[in-house]
Amino acid sequence: MDVIQTRAFCAALPGATVTEWGEPANLLAYFVGGKRFAHFKTSEPERWRFSFKAAPERFLELTDQPGIKPARWLGRYRWVTVVDVRTVPDEELRALIQWSYRAALATLSRAQQSRIAAGAAAPETTPGRRGKKTQASPR
């Protein structure tokens, strides 16, 4: 998958919202129920580097691969950064994103999870003060 396909895949997950932060963060972040599950860096020199949370048993395995490293600031929480999403096989990347999404979803209340599963995600507050939130269109 390329950057455009990865962005579309993240946005199409049930209840996903997209927030874009400008300076100084420069992130395009994906949330479910107000919990971030993935983001792209949008400024140089790291433009379009993609980060997500990895399963505990996969973190070391992933970060041993060329082009995948612990995410800056979030590596201690088992987030990884993929330098170029085109280098990861499509099915593996989808599975990794889905794991991160499900991990974020699992931290929500049962009521929130039910609303998201039913396709009627409750309105969320915009994370941070600088973000522009948009509701991801279902695909």
JSON list of N, CA, C and O in Angstrom, two decimals, residues 15-16 69 77:
[
{"chain": "A", "resi": 15, "resn": "GLY", "atom": "N", "xyz": [-15.90, 4.09, 12.95]},
{"chain": "A", "resi": 15, "resn": "GLY", "atom": "CA", "xyz": [-15.77, 5.12, 13.97]},
{"chain": "A", "resi": 15, "resn": "GLY", "atom": "C", "xyz": [-14.50, 5.95, 13.91]},
{"chain": "A", "resi": 15, "resn": "GLY", "atom": "O", "xyz": [-14.25, 6.78, 14.78]},
{"chain": "A", "resi": 16, "resn": "ALA", "atom": "N", "xyz": [-13.69, 5.76, 12.87]},
{"chain": "A", "resi": 16, "resn": "ALA", "atom": "CA", "xyz": [-12.43, 6.48, 12.76]},
{"chain": "A", "resi": 16, "resn": "ALA", "atom": "C", "xyz": [-12.67, 7.96, 12.47]},
{"chain": "A", "resi": 16, "resn": "ALA", "atom": "O", "xyz": [-13.55, 8.31, 11.69]},
{"chain": "A", "resi": 69, "resn": "LYS", "atom": "N", "xyz": [11.32, 1.42, 12.99]},
{"chain": "A", "resi": 69, "resn": "LYS", "atom": "CA", "xyz": [12.06, 1.76, 14.21]},
{"chain": "A", "resi": 69, "resn": "LYS", "atom": "C", "xyz": [11.08, 2.15, 15.31]},
{"chain": "A", "resi": 69, "resn": "LYS", "atom": "O", "xyz": [9.91, 2.43, 15.03]},
{"chain": "A", "resi": 77, "resn": "TYR", "atom": "N", "xyz": [5.99, 3.13, 24.60]},
{"chain": "A", "resi": 77, "resn": "TYR", "atom": "CA", "xyz": [4.63, 2.57, 24.67]},
{"chain": "A", "resi": 77, "resn": "TYR", "atom": "C", "xyz": [4.39, 1.57, 23.54]},
{"chain": "A", "resi": 77, "resn": "TYR", "atom": "O", "xyz": [3.25, 1.27, 23.21]}
]
